[in-house]
CSV table of C-alpha atoms and ligand atoms in Angstrom, one decimal:
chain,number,residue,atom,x,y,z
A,1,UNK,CA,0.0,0.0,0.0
A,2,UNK,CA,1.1,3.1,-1.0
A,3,UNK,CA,0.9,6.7,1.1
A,4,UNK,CA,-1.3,7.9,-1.9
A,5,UNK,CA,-3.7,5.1,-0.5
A,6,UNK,CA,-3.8,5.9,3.1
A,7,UNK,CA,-4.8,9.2,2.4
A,8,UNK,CA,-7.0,8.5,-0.5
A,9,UNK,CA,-10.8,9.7,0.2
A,10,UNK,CA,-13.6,7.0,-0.4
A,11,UNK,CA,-15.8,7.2,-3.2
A,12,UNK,CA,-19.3,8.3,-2.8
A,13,UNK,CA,-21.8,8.8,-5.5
A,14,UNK,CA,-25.0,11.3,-6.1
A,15,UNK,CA,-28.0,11.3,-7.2
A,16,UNK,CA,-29.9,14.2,-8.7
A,17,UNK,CA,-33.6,14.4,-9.5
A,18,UNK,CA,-35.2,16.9,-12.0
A,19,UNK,CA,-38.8,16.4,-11.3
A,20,UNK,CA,-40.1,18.0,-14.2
A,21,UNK,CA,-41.2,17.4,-17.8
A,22,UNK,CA,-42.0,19.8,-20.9
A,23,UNK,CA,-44.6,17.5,-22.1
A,24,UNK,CA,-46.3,14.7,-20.3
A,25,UNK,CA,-46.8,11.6,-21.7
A,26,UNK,CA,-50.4,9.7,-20.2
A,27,UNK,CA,-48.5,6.6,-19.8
A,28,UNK,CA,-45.7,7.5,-17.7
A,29,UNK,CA,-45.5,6.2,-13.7
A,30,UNK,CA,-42.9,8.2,-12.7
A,31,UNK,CA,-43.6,11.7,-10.4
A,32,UNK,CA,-43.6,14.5,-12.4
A,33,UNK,CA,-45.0,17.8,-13.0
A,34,UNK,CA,-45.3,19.8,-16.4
A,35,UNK,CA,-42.3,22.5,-16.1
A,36,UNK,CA,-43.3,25.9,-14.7
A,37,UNK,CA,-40.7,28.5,-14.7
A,38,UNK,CA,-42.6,30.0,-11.9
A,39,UNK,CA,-40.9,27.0,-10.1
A,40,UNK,CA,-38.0,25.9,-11.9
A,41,UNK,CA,-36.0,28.6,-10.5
A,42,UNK,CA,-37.4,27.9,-6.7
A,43,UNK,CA,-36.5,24.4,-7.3
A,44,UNK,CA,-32.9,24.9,-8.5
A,45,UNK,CA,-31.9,27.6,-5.8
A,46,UNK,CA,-33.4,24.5,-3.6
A,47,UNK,CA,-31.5,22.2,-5.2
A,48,UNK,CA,-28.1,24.3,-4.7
A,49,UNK,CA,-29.0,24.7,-0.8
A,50,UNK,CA,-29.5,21.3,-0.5
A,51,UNK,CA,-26.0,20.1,-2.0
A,52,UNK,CA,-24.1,23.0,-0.1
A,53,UNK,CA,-25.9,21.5,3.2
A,54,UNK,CA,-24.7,18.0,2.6
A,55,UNK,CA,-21.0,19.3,1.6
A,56,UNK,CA,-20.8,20.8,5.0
A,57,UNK,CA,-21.0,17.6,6.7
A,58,UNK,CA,-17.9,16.1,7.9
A,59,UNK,CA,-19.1,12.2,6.7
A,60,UNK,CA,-19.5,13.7,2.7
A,61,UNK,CA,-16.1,16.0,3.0
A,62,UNK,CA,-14.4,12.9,4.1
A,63,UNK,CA,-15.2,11.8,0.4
A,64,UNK,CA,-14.7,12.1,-2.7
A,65,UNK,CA,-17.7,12.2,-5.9
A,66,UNK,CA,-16.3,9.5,-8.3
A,67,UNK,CA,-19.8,9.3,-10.0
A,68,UNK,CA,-22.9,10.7,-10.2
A,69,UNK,CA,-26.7,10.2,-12.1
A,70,UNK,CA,-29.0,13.2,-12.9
A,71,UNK,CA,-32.3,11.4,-13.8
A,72,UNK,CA,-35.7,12.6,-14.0
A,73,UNK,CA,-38.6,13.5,-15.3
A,74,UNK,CA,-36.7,15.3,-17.6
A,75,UNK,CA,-33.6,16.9,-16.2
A,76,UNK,CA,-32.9,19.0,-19.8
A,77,UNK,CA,-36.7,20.3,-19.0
A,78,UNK,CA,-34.5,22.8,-17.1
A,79,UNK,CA,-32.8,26.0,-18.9
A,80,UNK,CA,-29.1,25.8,-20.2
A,81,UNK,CA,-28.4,28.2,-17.5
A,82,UNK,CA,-30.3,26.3,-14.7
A,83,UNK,CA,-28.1,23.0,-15.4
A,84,UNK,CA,-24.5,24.7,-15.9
A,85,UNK,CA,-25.5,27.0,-12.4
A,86,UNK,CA,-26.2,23.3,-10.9
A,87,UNK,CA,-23.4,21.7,-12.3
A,88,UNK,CA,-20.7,25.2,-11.5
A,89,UNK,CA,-22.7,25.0,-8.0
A,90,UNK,CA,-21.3,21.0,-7.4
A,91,UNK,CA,-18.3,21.4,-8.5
A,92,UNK,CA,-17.6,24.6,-6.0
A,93,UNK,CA,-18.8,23.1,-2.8
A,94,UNK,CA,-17.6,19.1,-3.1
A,95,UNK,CA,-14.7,17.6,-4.0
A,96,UNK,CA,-15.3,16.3,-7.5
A,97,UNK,CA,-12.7,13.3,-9.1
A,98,UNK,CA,-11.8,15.0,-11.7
A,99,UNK,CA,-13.8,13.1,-15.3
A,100,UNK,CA,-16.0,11.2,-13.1
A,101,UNK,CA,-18.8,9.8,-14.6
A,102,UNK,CA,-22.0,11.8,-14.9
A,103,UNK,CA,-25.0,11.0,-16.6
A,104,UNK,CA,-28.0,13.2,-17.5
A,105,UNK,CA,-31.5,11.8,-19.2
A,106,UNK,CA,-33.4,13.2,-21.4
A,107,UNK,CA,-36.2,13.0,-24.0
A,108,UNK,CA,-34.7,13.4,-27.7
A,109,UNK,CA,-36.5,16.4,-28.2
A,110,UNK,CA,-35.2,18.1,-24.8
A,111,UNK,CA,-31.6,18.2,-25.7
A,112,UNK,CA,-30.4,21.1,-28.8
A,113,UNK,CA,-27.0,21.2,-29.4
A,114,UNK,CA,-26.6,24.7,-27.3
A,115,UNK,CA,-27.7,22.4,-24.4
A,116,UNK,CA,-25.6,19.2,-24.9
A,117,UNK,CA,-23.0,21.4,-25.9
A,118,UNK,CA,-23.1,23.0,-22.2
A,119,UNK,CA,-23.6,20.1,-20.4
A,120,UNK,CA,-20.6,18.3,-22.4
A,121,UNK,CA,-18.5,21.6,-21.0
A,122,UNK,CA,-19.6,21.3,-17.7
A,123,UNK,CA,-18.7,17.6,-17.2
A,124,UNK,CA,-21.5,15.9,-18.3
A,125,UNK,CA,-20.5,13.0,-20.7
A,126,UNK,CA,-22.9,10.5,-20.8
A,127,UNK,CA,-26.6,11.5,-22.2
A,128,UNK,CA,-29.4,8.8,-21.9
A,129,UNK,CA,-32.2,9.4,-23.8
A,130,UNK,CA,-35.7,7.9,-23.7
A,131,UNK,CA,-36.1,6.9,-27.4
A,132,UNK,CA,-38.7,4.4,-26.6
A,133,UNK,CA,-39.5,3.2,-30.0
A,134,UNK,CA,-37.7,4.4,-34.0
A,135,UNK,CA,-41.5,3.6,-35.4
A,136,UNK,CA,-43.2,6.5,-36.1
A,137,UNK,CA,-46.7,4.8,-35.4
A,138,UNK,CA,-45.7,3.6,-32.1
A,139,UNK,CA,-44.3,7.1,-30.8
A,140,UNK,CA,-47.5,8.2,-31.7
A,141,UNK,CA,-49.7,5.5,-29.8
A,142,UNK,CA,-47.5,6.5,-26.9
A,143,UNK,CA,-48.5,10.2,-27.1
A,144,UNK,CA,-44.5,11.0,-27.3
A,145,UNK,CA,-43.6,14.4,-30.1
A,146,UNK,CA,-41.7,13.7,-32.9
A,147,UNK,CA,-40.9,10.7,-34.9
A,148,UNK,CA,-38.3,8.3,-35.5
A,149,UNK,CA,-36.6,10.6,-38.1
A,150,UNK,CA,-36.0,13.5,-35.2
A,151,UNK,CA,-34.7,11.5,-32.8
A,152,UNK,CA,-32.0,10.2,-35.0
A,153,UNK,CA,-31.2,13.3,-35.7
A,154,UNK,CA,-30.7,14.2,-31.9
A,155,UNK,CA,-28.6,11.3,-31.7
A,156,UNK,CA,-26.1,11.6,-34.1
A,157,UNK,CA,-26.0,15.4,-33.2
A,158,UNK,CA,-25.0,14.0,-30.1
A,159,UNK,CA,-22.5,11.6,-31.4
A,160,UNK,CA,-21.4,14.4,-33.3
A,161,UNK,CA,-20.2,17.2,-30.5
A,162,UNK,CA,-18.6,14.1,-28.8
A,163,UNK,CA,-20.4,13.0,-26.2
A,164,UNK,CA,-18.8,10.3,-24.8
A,165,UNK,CA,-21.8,7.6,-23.8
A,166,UNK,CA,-24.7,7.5,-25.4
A,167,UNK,CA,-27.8,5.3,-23.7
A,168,UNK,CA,-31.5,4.9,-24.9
A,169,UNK,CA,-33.9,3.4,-23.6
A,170,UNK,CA,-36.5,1.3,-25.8
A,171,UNK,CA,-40.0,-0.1,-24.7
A,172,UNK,CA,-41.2,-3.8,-25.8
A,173,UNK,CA,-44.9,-4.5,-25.3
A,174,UNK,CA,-46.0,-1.4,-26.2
A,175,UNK,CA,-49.4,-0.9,-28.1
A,176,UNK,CA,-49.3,-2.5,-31.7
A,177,UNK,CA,-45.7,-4.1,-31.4
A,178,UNK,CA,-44.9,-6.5,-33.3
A,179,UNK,CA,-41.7,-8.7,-33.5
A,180,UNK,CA,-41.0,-7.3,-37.1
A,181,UNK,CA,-41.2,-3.6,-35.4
A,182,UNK,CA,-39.4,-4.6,-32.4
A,183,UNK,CA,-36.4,-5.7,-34.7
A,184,UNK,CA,-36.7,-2.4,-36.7
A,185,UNK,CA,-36.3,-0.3,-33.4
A,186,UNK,CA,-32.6,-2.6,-32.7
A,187,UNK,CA,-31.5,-2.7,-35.8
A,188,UNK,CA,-31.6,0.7,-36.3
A,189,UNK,CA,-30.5,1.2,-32.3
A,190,UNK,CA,-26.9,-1.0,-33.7
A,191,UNK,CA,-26.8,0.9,-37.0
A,192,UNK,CA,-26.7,4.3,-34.7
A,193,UNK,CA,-23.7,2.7,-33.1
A,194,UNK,CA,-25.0,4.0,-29.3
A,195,UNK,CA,-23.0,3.0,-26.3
A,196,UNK,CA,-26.1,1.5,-24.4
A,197,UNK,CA,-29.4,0.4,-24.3
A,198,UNK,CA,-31.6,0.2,-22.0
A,199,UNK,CA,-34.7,-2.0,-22.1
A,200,UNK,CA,-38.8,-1.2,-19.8
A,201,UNK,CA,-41.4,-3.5,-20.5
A,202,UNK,CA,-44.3,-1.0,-21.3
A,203,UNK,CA,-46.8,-1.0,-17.8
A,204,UNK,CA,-49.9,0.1,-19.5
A,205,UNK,CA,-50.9,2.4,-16.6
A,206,UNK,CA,-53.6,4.0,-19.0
A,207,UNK,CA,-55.7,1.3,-20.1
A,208,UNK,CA,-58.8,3.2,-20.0
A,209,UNK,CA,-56.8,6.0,-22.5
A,210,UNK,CA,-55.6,3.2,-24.8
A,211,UNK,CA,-59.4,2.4,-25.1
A,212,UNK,CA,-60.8,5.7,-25.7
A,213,UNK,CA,-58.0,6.3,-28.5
A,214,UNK,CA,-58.3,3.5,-30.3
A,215,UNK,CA,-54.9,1.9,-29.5
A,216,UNK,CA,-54.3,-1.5,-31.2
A,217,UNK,CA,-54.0,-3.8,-28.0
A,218,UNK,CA,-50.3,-4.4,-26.4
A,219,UNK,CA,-49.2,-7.8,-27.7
A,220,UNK,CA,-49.6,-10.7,-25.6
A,221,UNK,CA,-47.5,-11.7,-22.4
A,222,UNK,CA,-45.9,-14.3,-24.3
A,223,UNK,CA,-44.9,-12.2,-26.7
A,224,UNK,CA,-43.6,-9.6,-24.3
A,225,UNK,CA,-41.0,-11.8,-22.7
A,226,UNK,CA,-40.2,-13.3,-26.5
A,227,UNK,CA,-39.2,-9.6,-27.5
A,228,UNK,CA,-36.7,-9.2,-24.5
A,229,UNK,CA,-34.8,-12.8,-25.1
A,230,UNK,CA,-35.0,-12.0,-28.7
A,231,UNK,CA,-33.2,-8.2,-28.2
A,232,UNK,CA,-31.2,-9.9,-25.9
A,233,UNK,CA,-29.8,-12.3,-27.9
A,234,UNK,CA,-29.3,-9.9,-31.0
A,235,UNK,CA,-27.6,-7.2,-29.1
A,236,UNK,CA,-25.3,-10.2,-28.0
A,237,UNK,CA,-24.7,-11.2,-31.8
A,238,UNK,CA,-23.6,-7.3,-32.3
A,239,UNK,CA,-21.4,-6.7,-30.0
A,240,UNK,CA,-23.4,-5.4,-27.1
A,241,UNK,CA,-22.9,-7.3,-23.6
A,242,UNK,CA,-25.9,-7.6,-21.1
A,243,UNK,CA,-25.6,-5.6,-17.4
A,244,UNK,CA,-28.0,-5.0,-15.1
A,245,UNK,CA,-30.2,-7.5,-16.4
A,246,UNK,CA,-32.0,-5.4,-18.8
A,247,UNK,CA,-28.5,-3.3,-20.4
A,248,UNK,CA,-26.8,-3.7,-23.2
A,249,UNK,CA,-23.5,-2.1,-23.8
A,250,UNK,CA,-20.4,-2.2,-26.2
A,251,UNK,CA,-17.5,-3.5,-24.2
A,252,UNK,CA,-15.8,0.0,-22.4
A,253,UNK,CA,-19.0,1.2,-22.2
A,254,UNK,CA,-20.7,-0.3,-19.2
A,255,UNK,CA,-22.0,2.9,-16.9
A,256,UNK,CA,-20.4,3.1,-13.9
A,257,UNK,CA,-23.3,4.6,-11.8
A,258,UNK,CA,-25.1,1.5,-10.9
A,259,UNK,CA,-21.9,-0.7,-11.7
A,260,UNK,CA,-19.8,0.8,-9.1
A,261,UNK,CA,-22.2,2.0,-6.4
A,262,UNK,CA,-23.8,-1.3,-6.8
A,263,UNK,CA,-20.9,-4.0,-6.4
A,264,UNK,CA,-19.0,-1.6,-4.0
A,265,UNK,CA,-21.2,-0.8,-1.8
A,266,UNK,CA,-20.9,2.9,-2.8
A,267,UNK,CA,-22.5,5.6,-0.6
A,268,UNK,CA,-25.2,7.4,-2.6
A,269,UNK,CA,-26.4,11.1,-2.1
A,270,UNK,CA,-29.8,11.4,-2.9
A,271,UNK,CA,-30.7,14.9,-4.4
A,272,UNK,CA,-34.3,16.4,-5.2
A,273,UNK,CA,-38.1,15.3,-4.4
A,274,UNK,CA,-38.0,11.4,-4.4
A,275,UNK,CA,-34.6,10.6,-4.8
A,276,UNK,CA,-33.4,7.9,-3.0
A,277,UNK,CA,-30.1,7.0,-1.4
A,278,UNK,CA,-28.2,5.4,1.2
A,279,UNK,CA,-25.4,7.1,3.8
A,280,UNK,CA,-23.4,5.4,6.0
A,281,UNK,CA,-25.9,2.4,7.7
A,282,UNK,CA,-29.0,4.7,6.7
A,283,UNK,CA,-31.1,4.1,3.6
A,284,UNK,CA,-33.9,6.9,3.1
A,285,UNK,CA,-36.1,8.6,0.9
A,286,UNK,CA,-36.6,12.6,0.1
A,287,UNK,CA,-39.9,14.5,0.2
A,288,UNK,CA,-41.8,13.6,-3.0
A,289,UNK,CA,-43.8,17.0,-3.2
A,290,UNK,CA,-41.8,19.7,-4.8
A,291,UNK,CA,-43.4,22.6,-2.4
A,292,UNK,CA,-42.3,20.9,1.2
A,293,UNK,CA,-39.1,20.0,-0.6
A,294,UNK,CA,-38.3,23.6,-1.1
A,295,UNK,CA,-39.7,24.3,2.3
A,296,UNK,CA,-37.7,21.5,4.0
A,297,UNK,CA,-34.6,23.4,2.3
A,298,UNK,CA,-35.6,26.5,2.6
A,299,UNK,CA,-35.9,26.3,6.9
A,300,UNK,CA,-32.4,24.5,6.3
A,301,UNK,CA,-33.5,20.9,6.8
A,302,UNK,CA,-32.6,18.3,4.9
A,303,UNK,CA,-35.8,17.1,3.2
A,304,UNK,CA,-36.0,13.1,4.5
A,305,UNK,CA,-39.4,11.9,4.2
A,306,UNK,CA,-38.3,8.2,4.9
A,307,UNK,CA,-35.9,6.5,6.1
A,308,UNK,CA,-34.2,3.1,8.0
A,309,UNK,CA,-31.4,1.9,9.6
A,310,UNK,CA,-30.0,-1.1,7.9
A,311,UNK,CA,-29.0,-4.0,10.0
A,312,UNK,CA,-26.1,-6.0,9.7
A,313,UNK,CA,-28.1,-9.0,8.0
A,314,UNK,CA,-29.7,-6.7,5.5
A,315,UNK,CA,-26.5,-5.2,4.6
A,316,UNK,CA,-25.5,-8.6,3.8
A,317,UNK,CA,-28.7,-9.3,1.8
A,318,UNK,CA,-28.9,-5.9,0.4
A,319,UNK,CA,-25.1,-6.5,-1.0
A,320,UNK,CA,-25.6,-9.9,-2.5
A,321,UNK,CA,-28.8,-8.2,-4.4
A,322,UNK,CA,-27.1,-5.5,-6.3
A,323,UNK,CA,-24.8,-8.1,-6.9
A,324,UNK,CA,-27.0,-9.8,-8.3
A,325,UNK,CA,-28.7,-6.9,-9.8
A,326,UNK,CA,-24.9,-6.1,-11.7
A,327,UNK,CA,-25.1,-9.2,-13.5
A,328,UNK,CA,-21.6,-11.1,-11.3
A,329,UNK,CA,-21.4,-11.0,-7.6
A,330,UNK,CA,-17.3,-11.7,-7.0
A,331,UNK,CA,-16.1,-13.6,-4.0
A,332,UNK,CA,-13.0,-12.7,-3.5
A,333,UNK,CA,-14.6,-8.7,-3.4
A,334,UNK,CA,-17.5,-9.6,-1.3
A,335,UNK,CA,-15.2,-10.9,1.4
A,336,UNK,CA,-13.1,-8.2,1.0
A,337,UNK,CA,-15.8,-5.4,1.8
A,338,UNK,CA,-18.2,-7.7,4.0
A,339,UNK,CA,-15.8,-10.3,5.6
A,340,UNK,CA,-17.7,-13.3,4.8
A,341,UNK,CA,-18.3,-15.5,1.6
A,342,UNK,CA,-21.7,-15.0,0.2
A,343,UNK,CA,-22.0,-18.8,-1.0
A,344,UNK,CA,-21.4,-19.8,2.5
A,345,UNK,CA,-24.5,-17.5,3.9
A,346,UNK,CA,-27.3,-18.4,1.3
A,347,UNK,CA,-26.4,-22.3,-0.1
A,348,UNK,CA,-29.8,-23.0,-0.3
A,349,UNK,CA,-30.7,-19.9,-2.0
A,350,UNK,CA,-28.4,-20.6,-4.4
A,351,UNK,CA,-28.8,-23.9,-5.1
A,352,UNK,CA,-31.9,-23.0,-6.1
A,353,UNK,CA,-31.4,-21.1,-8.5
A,354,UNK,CA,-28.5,-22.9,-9.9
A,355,UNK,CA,-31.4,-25.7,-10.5
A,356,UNK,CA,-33.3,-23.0,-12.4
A,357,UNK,CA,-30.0,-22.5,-14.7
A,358,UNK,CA,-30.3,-18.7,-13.6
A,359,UNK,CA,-27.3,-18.7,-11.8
A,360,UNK,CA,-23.5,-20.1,-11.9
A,361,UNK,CA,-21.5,-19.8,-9.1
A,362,UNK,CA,-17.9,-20.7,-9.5
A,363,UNK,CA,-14.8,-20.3,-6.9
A,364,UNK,CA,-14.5,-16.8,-8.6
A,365,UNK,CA,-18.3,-15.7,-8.7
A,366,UNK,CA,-21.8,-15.9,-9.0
A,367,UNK,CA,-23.0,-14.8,-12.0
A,368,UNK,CA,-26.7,-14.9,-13.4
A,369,UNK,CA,-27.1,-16.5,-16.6
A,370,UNK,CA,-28.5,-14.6,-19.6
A,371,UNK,CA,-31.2,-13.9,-21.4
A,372,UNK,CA,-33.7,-16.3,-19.0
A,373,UNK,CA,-31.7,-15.1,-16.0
A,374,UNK,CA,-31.0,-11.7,-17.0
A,375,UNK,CA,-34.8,-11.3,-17.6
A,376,UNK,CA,-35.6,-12.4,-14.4
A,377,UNK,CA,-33.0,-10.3,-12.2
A,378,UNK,CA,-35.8,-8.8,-10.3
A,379,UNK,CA,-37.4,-12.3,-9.1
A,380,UNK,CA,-33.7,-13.7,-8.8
A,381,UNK,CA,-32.4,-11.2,-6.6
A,382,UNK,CA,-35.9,-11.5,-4.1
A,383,UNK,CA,-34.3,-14.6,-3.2
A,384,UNK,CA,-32.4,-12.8,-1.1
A,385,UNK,CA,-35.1,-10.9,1.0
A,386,UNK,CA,-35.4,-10.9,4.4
A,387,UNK,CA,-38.8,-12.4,5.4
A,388,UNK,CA,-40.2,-8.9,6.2
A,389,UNK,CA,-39.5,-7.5,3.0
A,390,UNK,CA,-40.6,-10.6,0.8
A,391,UNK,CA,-43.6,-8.9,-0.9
A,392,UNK,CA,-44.7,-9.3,-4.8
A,393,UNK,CA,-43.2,-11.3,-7.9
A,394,UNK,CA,-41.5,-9.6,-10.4
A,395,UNK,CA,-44.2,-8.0,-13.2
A,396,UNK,CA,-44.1,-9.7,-16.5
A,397,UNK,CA,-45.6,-8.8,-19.3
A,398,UNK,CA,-48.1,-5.7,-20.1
A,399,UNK,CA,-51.0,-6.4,-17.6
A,400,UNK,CA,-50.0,-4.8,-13.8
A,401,UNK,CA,-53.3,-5.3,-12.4
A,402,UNK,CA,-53.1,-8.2,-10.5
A,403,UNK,CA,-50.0,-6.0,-8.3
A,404,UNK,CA,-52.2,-2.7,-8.5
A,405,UNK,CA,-53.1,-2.5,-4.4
A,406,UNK,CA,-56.4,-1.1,-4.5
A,407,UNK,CA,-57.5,1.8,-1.9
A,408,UNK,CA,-59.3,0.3,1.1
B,501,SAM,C1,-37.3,9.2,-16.8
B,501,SAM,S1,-37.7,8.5,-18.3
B,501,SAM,C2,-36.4,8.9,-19.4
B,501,SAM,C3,-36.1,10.4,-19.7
B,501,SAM,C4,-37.2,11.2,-20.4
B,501,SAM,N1,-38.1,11.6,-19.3
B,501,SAM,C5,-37.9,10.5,-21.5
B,501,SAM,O1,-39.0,10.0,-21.3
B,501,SAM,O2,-37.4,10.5,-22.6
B,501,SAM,C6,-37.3,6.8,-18.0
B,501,SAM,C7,-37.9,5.8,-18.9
B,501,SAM,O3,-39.0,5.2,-18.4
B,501,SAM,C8,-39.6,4.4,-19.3
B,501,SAM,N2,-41.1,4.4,-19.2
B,501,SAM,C9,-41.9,5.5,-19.3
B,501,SAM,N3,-43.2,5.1,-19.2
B,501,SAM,C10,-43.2,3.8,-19.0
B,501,SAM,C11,-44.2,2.8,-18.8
B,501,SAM,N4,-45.4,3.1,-18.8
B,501,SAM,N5,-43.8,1.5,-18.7
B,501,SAM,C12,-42.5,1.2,-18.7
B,501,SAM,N6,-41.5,2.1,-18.8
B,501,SAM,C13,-41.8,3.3,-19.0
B,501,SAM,C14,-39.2,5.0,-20.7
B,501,SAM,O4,-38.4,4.1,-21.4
B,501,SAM,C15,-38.4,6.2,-20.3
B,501,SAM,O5,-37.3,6.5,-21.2
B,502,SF4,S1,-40.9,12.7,-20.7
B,502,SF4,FE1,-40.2,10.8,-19.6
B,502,SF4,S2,-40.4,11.2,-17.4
B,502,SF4,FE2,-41.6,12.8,-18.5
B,502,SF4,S3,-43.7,12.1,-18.6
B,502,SF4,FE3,-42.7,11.3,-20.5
B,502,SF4,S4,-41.8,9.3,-20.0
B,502,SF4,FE4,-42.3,10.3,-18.1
C-alpha cells in the first residue's frame, strides 16, 4: 500500500432528480409535474442549498464524488443556464474526481446542441435518452412528439459534439408491437452505433386511455418476454454485452453509476423530491412533493421523508442483491468489503437457483445467466429478502393489475 492510499478519500456517488417534464406523456409512472418557470427557479436555488448543506457535513467532505446520475422526469426540462448554475454549483462546494462519470436523461427532443454542448463543458458525458420506440406509429400510440426521423437526428447530433456515452432506452410490449417492429427499433438502435441500451417493459398504466384512443392492444405476455430474449440475444450477436439485467453495452462502455455504487457498496447522495439514497448504515427517501421540498430546504433541513437503519443482516442481503442486480457477484470482493463468503450464507438460495439455470457460481463468482436469467433479475435477486421484505413477484408482461393494491 502506497501513502497515496492511506490518504485517498472513499468514493461516494450522487444522485440528482429533476422532477419535471416539458410535455407529459399519459402513460408515464414516474412523479412528475409539467415545467413551470414559476418554479424551476425555486426548485434549483433549492436544489443548490440542499448540495451545499450536505458538503458541509464532515461524513460527505471525508469523500470524494467519483460518480454521479441526474435522472428525471426530464432533467434538460431545465434551462441551459439552470443545469451549468447546478453543475458550477457541485463542482464549487464538493470535492469532484476530476472526469467522473456523470449522466443526464433526457427525452430526444429536450436536448439542442446549445444544451448538450453545455452540459458536455460542464462535465457531463454521458446523455441517456428515452427513445422508446424508432417507429413513427408507435411514438405516436404512446402520445411521445416527434418521430423516428427526429430522434436520429438528436442522436447523431450528439454523437457528433462528442459525447462520450450515449444510452437509450426502448420499450417492448408497447401498443401494436410487433416482433417485425421490435427488430426495426434494434437494428436501427446498432446501426446508430449508441454506447447502451436500456430496455422497460411498457406497464400500461392507461388502459382506460388506450381504449378511448383506439390503440391497437399491447401484444400478448408471451410475446412480451419473447421480444426481451430476442433483443437480448441480437444485441449479444452485435457486440453489445448484457448488465443490469435489462442493459446492453459495447465492451468499455458499461455505466459506472449502478456498476460501481452497486458492487462496492458505494454511498449514494440522494438529491431532489423522491430521490433515494443510502449514507453510512441509513437508507432513506426525500420529500416527494416539490413545495415541502423547497420548504424543507428553505428552513435548512434536509428534506428526509423516509428513512431506515440497515442492520447488519440486510446489509449482507442488500449486497448480494445488487450483486446480483450487476449481473456477477465476485467472492473474492465480497469478502473483502463484507468479511464473509456469500456462498457460505445463502447455499440453499443458491442452489436454487442454480437448478433454475439462472445462476452459476464458481470459486470466482456468482453470476446470473442470460437472457432467461438476466430477464428475471428482479425475481432472482428477491431470493435474497429478508422475510419482512418478501412482498410481490417480479411483473411480466403488459398487464400490472393483478399487483395494482387497490384503496381500502
Ligand atoms: C425518466 S424517463 C427517461 C427520460 C425522459 N423523461 C424520457 O421520457 O425520454 C425513463 C424511462 O421510463 C420508461 N417508461 C416511461 N413510461 C413507462 C411505462 N409506462 N412503462 C415502462 N417504462 C416506462 C421509458 O423508457 C423512459 O425512457
Ligand atoms: S418525458 Fe419521460 S419522465 Fe416525462 S412524462 Fe414522459 S416518460 Fe415520463
Amino acid at each position: 500500500m502506497c501513502e497515496e492510499d492511506v490518504f485517498r478519500k472513499a468514493p461516494m456517488g450522487f444522485y440528482v432528480h429533476i422532477p419535471f417534464c416539458n410535455r407529459l406523456c399519459f402513460s408515464c409512472p414516474y412523479i412528475k409535474h409539467q415545467t413551470d418557470k414559476s418554479v424551476t427557479q425555486r426548485y434549483v436555488d433549492a436544489l443548490k442549498k440542499e448540495m451545499s448543506n450536505y458538503a458541509a457535513r464532515p461524513y460527505v467532505q471525508e469523500h470524494q464524488l467519483t460518480v454521479g446520475y441526474i435522472g428525471g422526469g426530464t432533467p434538460t426540462a431545465l434551462s441551459t443556464d439552470q443545469l451549468v448554475d447546478l453543475l458550477t454549483h457541485m463542482k464549487a462546494v464538493f470535492d469532484m474526481k476530476p472526469g467522473l462519470e456523470i449522466s443526464t436523461e433526457s427525452t430526444p427532443l429536450d436536448i439542442s446542441e446549445q444544451k448538450a454542448s453545455a452540459l458536455l463543458a460542464h462535465g457531463v458525458n454521458r446523455i441517456s435518452l428515452g427513445v422508446q420506440t424508432f417507429i413513427d406509429q408507435e411514438l405516436e400510440d404512446l402520445g411521445r412528439a416527434g418521430n423516428a426521423a427526429m430522434i436520429i437526428d438528436a442522436i447523431k447530433m450528439l454523437q457528433r459534439i462528442g459525447v462520450p456515452r450515449i444510452n437509450i432506452d426502448l420499450m417492448h410490449g408497447l401498443n401494436g408491437q410487433t416482433m417485425e417492429s421490435w427488430h426495426q427499433s434494434l437494428q436501427t438502435a446498432v446501426d446508430l452505433g449508441v454506447s447502451s441500451v436500456s430496455f422497460y417493459t411498457y406497464m400500461e398504466f392507461a388502459q382506460i386511455s388506450t381504449k378511448r384512443r383506439k390503440l391497437p392492444p399491447v401484444p400478448p405476455r408471451e410475446m412480451v418476454d419473447e421480444m426481451f430474449i430476442y433483443a437480448a440475444e441480437f444485441l449479444t450477436r452485435n457486440g453489445y454485452e448484457g448488465y443490469f439485467g435489462d442493459c446492453f453495452a459495447l465492451p468499455g462502455q458499461r455505466p459506472a453509476y449502478g456498476s460501481v455504487t452497486w458492487t462496492e457498496e458505494m454511498p449514494i447522495i440522494p438529491m431532489g423530491p423522491t430521490a433515494t439514497g443510502h449514507l453510512k448504515d441509513y437508507w432513506y427517501f426525500n420529500e416527494p412533493s416539490i413545495e415541502l421540498y423547497i420548504d424543507a430546504i428553505n428552513e435548512g433541513r434536509l428534506p428526509i421523508a423516509m428513512g431506515k437503519q440497515i442492520t447488519a443482516d440486510e446489509a449482507l442481503r442488500r449486497a448480494v442483491m445488487l450483486g446480483i442486480k450487476s449481473s456477477r457477484l465476485d467472492r473474492k470482493r465480497f469478502v473483502e468489503l463484507h468479511g464473509v463468503d456469500f456462498a457460505q450464507l445463502f447455499p440453499a438460495e443458491i442452489a436454487d437457483l442454480e437448478a433454475k439455470g439462472l445462476v452459476r457460481l464458481t470459486d470466482e463468482a456468482m453470476e446470473v445467466v442470460g437472457p432467461k436469467g438476466w430477464y428475471y433479475m428482479d425475481n432472482i435477486s428477491k431470493a435474497f429478502y429478508s422475510q419482512e421484505y418478501r412482498r410481490y413477484p417480479q411483473h411480466l408482461g403488459a398487464n400490472i393489475s393483478p399487483f395494482i393494491i387497490k384503496a381500502a
